Short mmCIF file of C-alpha atoms in Angstrom, two decimals:
data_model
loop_
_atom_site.label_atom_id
_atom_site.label_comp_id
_atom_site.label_asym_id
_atom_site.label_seq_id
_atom_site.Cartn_x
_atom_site.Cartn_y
_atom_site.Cartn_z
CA UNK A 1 0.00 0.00 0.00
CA UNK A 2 1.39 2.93 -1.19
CA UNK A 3 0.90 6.07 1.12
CA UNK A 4 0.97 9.94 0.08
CA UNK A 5 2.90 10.95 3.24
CA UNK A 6 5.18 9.43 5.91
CA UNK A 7 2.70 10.54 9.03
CA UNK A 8 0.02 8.62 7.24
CA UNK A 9 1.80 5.53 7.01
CA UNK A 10 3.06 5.82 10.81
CA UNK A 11 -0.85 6.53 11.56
CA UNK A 12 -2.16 3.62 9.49
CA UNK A 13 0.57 1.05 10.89
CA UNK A 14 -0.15 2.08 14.34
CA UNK A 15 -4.00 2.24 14.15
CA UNK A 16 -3.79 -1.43 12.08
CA UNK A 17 -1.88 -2.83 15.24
CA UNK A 18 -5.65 -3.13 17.00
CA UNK A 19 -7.59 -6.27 16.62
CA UNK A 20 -9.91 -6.72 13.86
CA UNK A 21 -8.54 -3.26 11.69
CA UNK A 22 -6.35 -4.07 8.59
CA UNK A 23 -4.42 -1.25 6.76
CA UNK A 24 -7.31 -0.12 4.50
CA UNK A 25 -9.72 0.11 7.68
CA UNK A 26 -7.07 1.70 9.40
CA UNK A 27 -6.62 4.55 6.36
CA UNK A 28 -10.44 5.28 6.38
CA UNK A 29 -9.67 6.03 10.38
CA UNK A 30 -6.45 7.53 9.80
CA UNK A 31 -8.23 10.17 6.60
CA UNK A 32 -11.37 10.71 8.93
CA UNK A 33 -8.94 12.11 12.14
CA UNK A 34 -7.29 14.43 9.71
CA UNK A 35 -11.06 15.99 8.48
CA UNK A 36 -12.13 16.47 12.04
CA UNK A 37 -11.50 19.55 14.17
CA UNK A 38 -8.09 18.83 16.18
CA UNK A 39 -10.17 18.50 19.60
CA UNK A 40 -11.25 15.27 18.25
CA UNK A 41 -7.51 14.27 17.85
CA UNK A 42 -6.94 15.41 21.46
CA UNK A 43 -9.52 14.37 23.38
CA UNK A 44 -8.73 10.70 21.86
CA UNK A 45 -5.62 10.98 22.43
CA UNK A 46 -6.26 12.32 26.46
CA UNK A 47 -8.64 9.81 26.60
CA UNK A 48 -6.17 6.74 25.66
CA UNK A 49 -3.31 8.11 27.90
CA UNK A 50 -6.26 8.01 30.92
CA UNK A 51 -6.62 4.71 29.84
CA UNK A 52 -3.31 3.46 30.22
CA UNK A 53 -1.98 5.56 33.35
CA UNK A 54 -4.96 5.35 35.47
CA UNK A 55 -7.04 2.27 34.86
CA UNK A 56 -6.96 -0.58 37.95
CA UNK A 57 -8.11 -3.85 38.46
CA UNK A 58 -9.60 -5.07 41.35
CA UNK A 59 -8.17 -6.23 43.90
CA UNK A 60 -10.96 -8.66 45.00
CA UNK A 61 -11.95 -10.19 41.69
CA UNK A 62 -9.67 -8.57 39.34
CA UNK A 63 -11.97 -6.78 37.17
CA UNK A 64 -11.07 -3.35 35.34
CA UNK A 65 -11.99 -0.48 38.12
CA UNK A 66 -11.29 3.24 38.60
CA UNK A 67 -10.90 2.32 42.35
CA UNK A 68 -8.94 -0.73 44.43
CA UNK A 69 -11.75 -2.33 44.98
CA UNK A 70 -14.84 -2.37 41.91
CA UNK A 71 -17.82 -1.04 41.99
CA UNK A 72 -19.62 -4.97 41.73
CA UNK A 73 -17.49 -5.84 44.68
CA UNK A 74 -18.80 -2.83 46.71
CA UNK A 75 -22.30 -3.13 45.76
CA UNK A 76 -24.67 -2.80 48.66
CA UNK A 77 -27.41 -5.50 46.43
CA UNK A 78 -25.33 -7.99 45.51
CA UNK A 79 -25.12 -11.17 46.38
CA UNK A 80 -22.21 -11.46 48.35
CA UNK A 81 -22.67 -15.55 48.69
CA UNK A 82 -22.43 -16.18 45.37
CA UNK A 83 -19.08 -15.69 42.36
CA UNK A 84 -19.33 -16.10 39.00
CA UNK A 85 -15.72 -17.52 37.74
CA UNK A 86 -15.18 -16.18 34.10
CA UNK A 87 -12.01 -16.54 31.77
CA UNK A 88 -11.45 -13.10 31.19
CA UNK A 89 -13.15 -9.40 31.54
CA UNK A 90 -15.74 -9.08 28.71
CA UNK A 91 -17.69 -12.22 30.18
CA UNK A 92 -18.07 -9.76 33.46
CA UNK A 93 -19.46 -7.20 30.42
CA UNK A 94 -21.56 -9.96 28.96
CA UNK A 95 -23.07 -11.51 31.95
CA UNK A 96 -23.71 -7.31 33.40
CA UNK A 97 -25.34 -6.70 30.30
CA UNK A 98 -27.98 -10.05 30.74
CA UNK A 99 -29.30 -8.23 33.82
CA UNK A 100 -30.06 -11.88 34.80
CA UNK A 101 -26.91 -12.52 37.66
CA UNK A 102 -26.74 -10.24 41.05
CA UNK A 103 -23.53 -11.64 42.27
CA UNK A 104 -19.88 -11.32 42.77
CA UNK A 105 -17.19 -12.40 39.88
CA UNK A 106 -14.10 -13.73 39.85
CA UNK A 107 -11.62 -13.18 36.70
CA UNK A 108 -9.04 -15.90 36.21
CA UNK A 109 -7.40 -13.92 33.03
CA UNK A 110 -7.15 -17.20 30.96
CA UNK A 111 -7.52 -20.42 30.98
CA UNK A 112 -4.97 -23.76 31.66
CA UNK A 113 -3.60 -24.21 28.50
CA UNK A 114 -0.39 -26.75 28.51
CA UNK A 115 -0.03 -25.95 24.90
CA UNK A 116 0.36 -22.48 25.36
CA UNK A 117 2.08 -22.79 28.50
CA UNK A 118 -0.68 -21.94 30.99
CA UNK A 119 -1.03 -23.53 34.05
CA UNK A 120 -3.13 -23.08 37.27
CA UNK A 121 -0.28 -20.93 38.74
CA UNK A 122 -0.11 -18.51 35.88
CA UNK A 123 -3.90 -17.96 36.91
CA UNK A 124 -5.86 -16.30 39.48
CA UNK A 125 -6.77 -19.28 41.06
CA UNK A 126 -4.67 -18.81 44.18
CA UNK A 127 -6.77 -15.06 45.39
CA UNK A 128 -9.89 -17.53 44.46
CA UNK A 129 -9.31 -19.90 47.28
CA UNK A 130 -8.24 -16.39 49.33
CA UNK A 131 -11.27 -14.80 48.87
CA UNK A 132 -13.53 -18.25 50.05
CA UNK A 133 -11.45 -18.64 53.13
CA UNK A 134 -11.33 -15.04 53.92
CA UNK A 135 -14.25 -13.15 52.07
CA UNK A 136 -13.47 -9.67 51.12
CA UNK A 137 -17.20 -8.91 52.31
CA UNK A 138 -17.05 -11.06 55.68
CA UNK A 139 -20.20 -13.13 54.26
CA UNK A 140 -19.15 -16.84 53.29
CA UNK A 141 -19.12 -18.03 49.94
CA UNK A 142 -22.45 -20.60 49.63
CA UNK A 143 -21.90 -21.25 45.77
CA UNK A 144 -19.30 -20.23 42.41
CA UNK A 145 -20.66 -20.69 39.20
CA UNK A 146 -18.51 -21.85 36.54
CA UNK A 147 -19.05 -19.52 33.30
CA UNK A 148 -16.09 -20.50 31.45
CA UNK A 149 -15.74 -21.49 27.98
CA UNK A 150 -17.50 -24.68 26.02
CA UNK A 151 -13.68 -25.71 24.88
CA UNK A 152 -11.30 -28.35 26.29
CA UNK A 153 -9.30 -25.69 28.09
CA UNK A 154 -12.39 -24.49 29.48
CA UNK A 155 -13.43 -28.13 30.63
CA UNK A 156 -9.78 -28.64 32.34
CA UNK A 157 -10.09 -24.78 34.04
CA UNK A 158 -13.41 -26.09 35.84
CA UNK A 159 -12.61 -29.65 36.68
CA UNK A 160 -9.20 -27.93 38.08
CA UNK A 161 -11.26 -25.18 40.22
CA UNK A 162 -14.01 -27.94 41.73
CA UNK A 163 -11.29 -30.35 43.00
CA UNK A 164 -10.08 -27.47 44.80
CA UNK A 165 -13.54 -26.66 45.94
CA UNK A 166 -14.48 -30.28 46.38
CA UNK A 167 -12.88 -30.36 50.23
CA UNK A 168 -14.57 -27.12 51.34
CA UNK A 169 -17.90 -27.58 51.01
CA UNK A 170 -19.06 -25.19 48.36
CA UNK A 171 -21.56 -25.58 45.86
CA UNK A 172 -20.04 -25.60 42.44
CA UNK A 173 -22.45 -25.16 39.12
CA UNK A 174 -22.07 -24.47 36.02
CA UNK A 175 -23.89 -22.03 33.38
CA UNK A 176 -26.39 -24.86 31.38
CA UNK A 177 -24.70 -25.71 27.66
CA UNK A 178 -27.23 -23.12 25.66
CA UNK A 179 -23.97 -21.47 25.09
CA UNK A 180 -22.44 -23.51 21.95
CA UNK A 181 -19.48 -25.75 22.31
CA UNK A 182 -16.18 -23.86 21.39
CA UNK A 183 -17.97 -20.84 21.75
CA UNK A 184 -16.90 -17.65 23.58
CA UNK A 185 -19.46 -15.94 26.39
CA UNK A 186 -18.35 -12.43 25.05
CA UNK A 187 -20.02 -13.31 21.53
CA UNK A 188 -22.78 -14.95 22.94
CA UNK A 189 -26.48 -12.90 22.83
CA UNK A 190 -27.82 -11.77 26.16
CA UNK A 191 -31.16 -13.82 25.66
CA UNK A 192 -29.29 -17.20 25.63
CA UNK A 193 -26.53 -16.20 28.31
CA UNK A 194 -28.80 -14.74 30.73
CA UNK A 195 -30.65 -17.98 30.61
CA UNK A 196 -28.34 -20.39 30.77
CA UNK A 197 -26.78 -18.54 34.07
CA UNK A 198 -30.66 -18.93 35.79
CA UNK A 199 -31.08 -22.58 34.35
CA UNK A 200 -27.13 -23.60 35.84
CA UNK A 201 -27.31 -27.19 36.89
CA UNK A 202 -24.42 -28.69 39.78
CA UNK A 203 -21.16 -29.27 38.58
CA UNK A 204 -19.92 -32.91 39.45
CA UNK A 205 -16.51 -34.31 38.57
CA UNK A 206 -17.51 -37.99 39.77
#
């Protein structure tokens, strides 16, 4: 791709770097910044640099937050008996957005994956076990859900987290297979999600 102008091309191979944007996406994005009003440029550029400096994550579950601790973890309604165990952060968006599930989460930020290299340890499976024996909210954990995905990885990750849980007592379920095997809870609509976290059925590894 030939370019007209050196800052162009630094724009396009920058802005092409993001998931799902190729270089011709990337030049339509690049042409469109240049047309605006340089606010536009600025306050996307402020707004990215906010991103980056002062984003958290939780130090309870380990979802994104402006604060230590999240706003889900805080929450005065929730059910404080109850964490949802997801592979990564948009499941927390996708299950929020069902308006079907009023507990806690738990983000693991992956899955075990010996072909990739990831084991339990690499995973936040260690703060999971903290936060049963010593909940953040001083109200024992009565059930976790397991929302992770339909895949083999996702199968290991759960039968992993309920031997663990086995010896303590704890209800373990699982979010009911509406969700389709191999597939991801982020792409999933909220219809079928929402449902299959009220229709979860026990989670046995006998």
């Amino acid at each position: 791709m030939n370019f007209p102008s050196k800052l162009i091309e630094d724009a396009v191979n920058e802005i092409s770097r993001l998931p799902g944007i190729g270089k011709k996406t990337a030049l339509r994005l690049a042409l469109h910044l240049l047309k605006q009003p340089e606010v536009v440029s600025e306050n996307l550029t402020e707004s990215i640099t906010k991103l980056r400096k002062d984003t958290k994550y939780c130090k309870v579950c380990h979802n994104i937050s402006d604060q230590e601790v999240c706003s889900v973890c805080q929450g005065v309604r929730r059910d404080k008996g109850l964490i949802c165990i997801v592979e990564d952060i948009p499941d927390v968006l996708a299950i929020e957005n069902t308006s079907q599930y009023n507990g806690l989460y738990h983000v693991l930020g992956g899955v075990i994956s010996p072909i990739q290299g990831i084991g339990p340890e690499e995973l936040k499976i260690d703060s999971l076990m903290q936060r049963i024996e010593q909940p953040h909210s001083g109200e024992p954990v009565n059930e976790v859900i397991l929302a992770l995905p339909s895949t083999m990885e996702g199968d290991t990750t759960s039968f992993y987290i309920t031997r663990k849980l086995k010896e303590k007592g704890i209800k373990v379920s699982t979010i009911a297979r509406g969700i389709p095997i191999g597939g991801e809870l982020e792409y999933t609509d909220e219809v079928t999600l929402g449902r299959s976290i009220l229709t979860r059925v026990n989670y046995s590894i006998e």
